[in-house]
Amino acid sequence: MYDAGRDTRGARLAWALEYAGFDVALLRDGWNAWKGEVETVPPQFNPSEFALENPKRELLATVDDIQARDAKTVIVDARNAQEFSGAQLPPGSNRGGHIRGAINLNWEDLETATGIKDDA
């Protein structure tokens, strides 16, 4: 999958789908990096029922996990400085700030105009 915007929604969707058990990959450097064949006809989908039966719980840190972490564990908050500090609420959030002890590494600092920095 890919995200056409400059935000974290594509990565968040990829994480949620992987948590639900789907095999997911993000397209590095976005749509412009795609070299394969492209279909122009919208796909047809049949109705189905989906039940989340075996989520990959190891992809989700609970409050208990965070509180029980050892001193070597680093929590990286990839939001911008305003969201990290609590001065600005991220879209869809009702509370600001960050987890105590987390470090801030803005995701925007990991990319260039043409994609992800090689050393990211």
PDB file of C-alpha atoms in Angstrom:
ATOM      1  CA  MET A   1       0.000   0.000   0.000  1.00  0.00           C
ATOM      2  CA  TYR A   2       1.003   3.623  -0.257  1.00  0.00           C
ATOM      3  CA  ASP A   3      -0.084   6.974   1.137  1.00  0.00           C
ATOM      4  CA  ALA A   4      -0.533   9.865  -1.267  1.00  0.00           C
ATOM      5  CA  GLY A   5      -0.413  12.472   1.488  1.00  0.00           C
ATOM      6  CA  ARG A   6       2.292  13.811   3.745  1.00  0.00           C
ATOM      7  CA  ASP A   7       1.119  12.438   7.048  1.00  0.00           C
ATOM      8  CA  THR A   8       1.108   9.247   9.081  1.00  0.00           C
ATOM      9  CA  ARG A   9      -2.300   7.839   8.156  1.00  0.00           C
ATOM     10  CA  GLY A  10      -0.932   5.347   5.618  1.00  0.00           C
ATOM     11  CA  ALA A  11       1.557   3.971   8.136  1.00  0.00           C
ATOM     12  CA  ARG A  12      -1.133   3.835  10.805  1.00  0.00           C
ATOM     13  CA  LEU A  13      -3.432   1.888   8.467  1.00  0.00           C
ATOM     14  CA  ALA A  14      -0.596  -0.495   7.579  1.00  0.00           C
ATOM     15  CA  TRP A  15       0.036  -1.091  11.296  1.00  0.00           C
ATOM     16  CA  ALA A  16      -3.675  -1.703  11.981  1.00  0.00           C
ATOM     17  CA  LEU A  17      -3.949  -4.160   9.083  1.00  0.00           C
ATOM     18  CA  GLU A  18      -0.817  -6.006  10.192  1.00  0.00           C
ATOM     19  CA  TYR A  19      -2.154  -6.117  13.765  1.00  0.00           C
ATOM     20  CA  ALA A  20      -5.336  -7.676  12.344  1.00  0.00           C
ATOM     21  CA  GLY A  21      -3.275 -10.392  10.666  1.00  0.00           C
ATOM     22  CA  PHE A  22      -2.995  -9.131   7.103  1.00  0.00           C
ATOM     23  CA  ASP A  23       0.262  -9.333   5.143  1.00  0.00           C
ATOM     24  CA  VAL A  24       1.068  -5.652   4.537  1.00  0.00           C
ATOM     25  CA  ALA A  25       3.905  -3.708   2.953  1.00  0.00           C
ATOM     26  CA  LEU A  26       4.336   0.035   2.567  1.00  0.00           C
ATOM     27  CA  LEU A  27       5.636   1.315  -0.750  1.00  0.00           C
ATOM     28  CA  ARG A  28       8.866   3.115   0.066  1.00  0.00           C
ATOM     29  CA  ASP A  29       9.074   6.576  -1.525  1.00  0.00           C
ATOM     30  CA  GLY A  30       5.377   6.620  -2.414  1.00  0.00           C
ATOM     31  CA  TRP A  31       3.444   6.056  -5.598  1.00  0.00           C
ATOM     32  CA  ASN A  32       6.090   7.662  -7.825  1.00  0.00           C
ATOM     33  CA  ALA A  33       8.509   4.861  -6.906  1.00  0.00           C
ATOM     34  CA  TRP A  34       6.206   2.131  -8.233  1.00  0.00           C
ATOM     35  CA  LYS A  35       7.660   0.466 -11.339  1.00  0.00           C
ATOM     36  CA  GLY A  36       5.169  -2.360 -11.813  1.00  0.00           C
ATOM     37  CA  GLU A  37       2.061  -2.780 -13.887  1.00  0.00           C
ATOM     38  CA  VAL A  38      -0.972  -0.709 -12.906  1.00  0.00           C
ATOM     39  CA  GLU A  39      -4.618  -1.550 -13.481  1.00  0.00           C
ATOM     40  CA  THR A  40      -6.972   1.305 -14.281  1.00  0.00           C
ATOM     41  CA  VAL A  41     -10.251  -0.577 -13.772  1.00  0.00           C
ATOM     42  CA  PRO A  42     -11.553  -0.456 -10.188  1.00  0.00           C
ATOM     43  CA  PRO A  43     -11.591  -3.922  -8.588  1.00  0.00           C
ATOM     44  CA  GLN A  44     -14.863  -5.667  -7.826  1.00  0.00           C
ATOM     45  CA  PHE A  45     -15.317  -6.900  -4.270  1.00  0.00           C
ATOM     46  CA  ASN A  46     -17.753  -9.482  -2.996  1.00  0.00           C
ATOM     47  CA  PRO A  47     -19.369  -8.895   0.392  1.00  0.00           C
ATOM     48  CA  SER A  48     -17.678 -10.795   3.189  1.00  0.00           C
ATOM     49  CA  GLU A  49     -17.681 -11.103   6.940  1.00  0.00           C
ATOM     50  CA  PHE A  50     -14.534 -10.382   8.881  1.00  0.00           C
ATOM     51  CA  ALA A  51     -13.844 -11.240  12.485  1.00  0.00           C
ATOM     52  CA  LEU A  52     -10.635 -10.250  14.228  1.00  0.00           C
ATOM     53  CA  GLU A  53      -9.703 -13.659  15.603  1.00  0.00           C
ATOM     54  CA  ASN A  54      -5.946 -13.662  16.176  1.00  0.00           C
ATOM     55  CA  PRO A  55      -4.539 -10.147  16.384  1.00  0.00           C
ATOM     56  CA  LYS A  56      -0.759  -9.802  16.578  1.00  0.00           C
ATOM     57  CA  ARG A  57      -0.739  -8.545  20.151  1.00  0.00           C
ATOM     58  CA  GLU A  58       3.051  -8.162  20.096  1.00  0.00           C
ATOM     59  CA  LEU A  59       2.553  -5.103  17.858  1.00  0.00           C
ATOM     60  CA  LEU A  60       0.619  -3.235  20.549  1.00  0.00           C
ATOM     61  CA  ALA A  61       2.143  -1.920  23.753  1.00  0.00           C
ATOM     62  CA  THR A  62      -0.431  -1.794  26.541  1.00  0.00           C
ATOM     63  CA  VAL A  63      -0.325   0.488  29.580  1.00  0.00           C
ATOM     64  CA  ASP A  64       1.013  -2.473  31.573  1.00  0.00           C
ATOM     65  CA  ASP A  65       3.743  -3.059  28.964  1.00  0.00           C
ATOM     66  CA  ILE A  66       4.792   0.595  29.132  1.00  0.00           C
ATOM     67  CA  GLN A  67       4.852   0.652  32.923  1.00  0.00           C
ATOM     68  CA  ALA A  68       6.810  -2.622  33.117  1.00  0.00           C
ATOM     69  CA  ARG A  69       9.476  -1.669  30.554  1.00  0.00           C
ATOM     70  CA  ASP A  70      13.104  -1.871  31.576  1.00  0.00           C
ATOM     71  CA  ALA A  71      15.542   1.047  31.505  1.00  0.00           C
ATOM     72  CA  LYS A  72      16.952  -0.049  28.120  1.00  0.00           C
ATOM     73  CA  THR A  73      13.594   0.294  26.362  1.00  0.00           C
ATOM     74  CA  VAL A  74      13.201   3.494  24.359  1.00  0.00           C
ATOM     75  CA  ILE A  75       9.777   4.780  23.372  1.00  0.00           C
ATOM     76  CA  VAL A  76       9.945   6.929  20.250  1.00  0.00           C
ATOM     77  CA  ASP A  77       7.127   9.390  19.630  1.00  0.00           C
ATOM     78  CA  ALA A  78       7.215  10.247  15.922  1.00  0.00           C
ATOM     79  CA  ARG A  79       4.806  13.193  16.034  1.00  0.00           C
ATOM     80  CA  ASN A  80       5.841  16.819  15.608  1.00  0.00           C
ATOM     81  CA  ALA A  81       7.150  18.851  18.562  1.00  0.00           C
ATOM     82  CA  GLN A  82       3.830  20.652  19.123  1.00  0.00           C
ATOM     83  CA  GLU A  83       1.923  17.367  19.372  1.00  0.00           C
ATOM     84  CA  PHE A  84       4.653  15.810  21.532  1.00  0.00           C
ATOM     85  CA  SER A  85       4.517  18.735  23.979  1.00  0.00           C
ATOM     86  CA  GLY A  86       0.722  18.753  24.083  1.00  0.00           C
ATOM     87  CA  ALA A  87       0.451  22.254  22.599  1.00  0.00           C
ATOM     88  CA  GLN A  88      -1.380  20.846  19.554  1.00  0.00           C
ATOM     89  CA  LEU A  89      -3.783  17.906  19.478  1.00  0.00           C
ATOM     90  CA  PRO A  90      -3.264  15.391  16.677  1.00  0.00           C
ATOM     91  CA  PRO A  91      -6.313  14.791  14.451  1.00  0.00           C
ATOM     92  CA  GLY A  92      -8.770  12.497  16.200  1.00  0.00           C
ATOM     93  CA  SER A  93      -7.231  12.968  19.657  1.00  0.00           C
ATOM     94  CA  ASN A  94      -8.911  14.365  22.729  1.00  0.00           C
ATOM     95  CA  ARG A  95      -5.787  14.563  24.882  1.00  0.00           C
ATOM     96  CA  GLY A  96      -2.308  15.929  24.251  1.00  0.00           C
ATOM     97  CA  GLY A  97       1.186  15.222  25.460  1.00  0.00           C
ATOM     98  CA  HIS A  98       3.360  12.130  25.431  1.00  0.00           C
ATOM     99  CA  ILE A  99       4.252   9.053  27.451  1.00  0.00           C
ATOM    100  CA  ARG A 100       6.633   9.887  30.293  1.00  0.00           C
ATOM    101  CA  GLY A 101      10.195   9.048  29.260  1.00  0.00           C
ATOM    102  CA  ALA A 102       9.464   9.008  25.517  1.00  0.00           C
ATOM    103  CA  ILE A 103      11.781  10.775  23.116  1.00  0.00           C
ATOM    104  CA  ASN A 104      10.585  12.864  20.194  1.00  0.00           C
ATOM    105  CA  LEU A 105      11.785  12.036  16.671  1.00  0.00           C
ATOM    106  CA  ASN A 106       9.525  13.787  14.189  1.00  0.00           C
ATOM    107  CA  TRP A 107       8.720  11.502  11.246  1.00  0.00           C
ATOM    108  CA  GLU A 108       9.091  14.485   8.893  1.00  0.00           C
ATOM    109  CA  ASP A 109      12.789  14.657   9.809  1.00  0.00           C
ATOM    110  CA  LEU A 110      13.232  11.155   8.361  1.00  0.00           C
ATOM    111  CA  GLU A 111      12.251  12.020   4.808  1.00  0.00           C
ATOM    112  CA  THR A 112      13.370  14.143   1.899  1.00  0.00           C
ATOM    113  CA  ALA A 113      11.374  15.643  -0.964  1.00  0.00           C
ATOM    114  CA  THR A 114      11.764  12.368  -2.864  1.00  0.00           C
ATOM    115  CA  GLY A 115      11.266   9.844  -0.078  1.00  0.00           C
ATOM    116  CA  ILE A 116      12.716   8.354   3.077  1.00  0.00           C
ATOM    117  CA  LYS A 117      16.294   9.209   4.020  1.00  0.00           C
ATOM    118  CA  ASP A 118      18.596   6.239   3.449  1.00  0.00           C
ATOM    119  CA  ASP A 119      19.970   6.353   6.996  1.00  0.00           C
ATOM    120  CA  ALA A 120      16.495   6.465   8.577  1.00  0.00           C
TER     121      ALA A 120
END
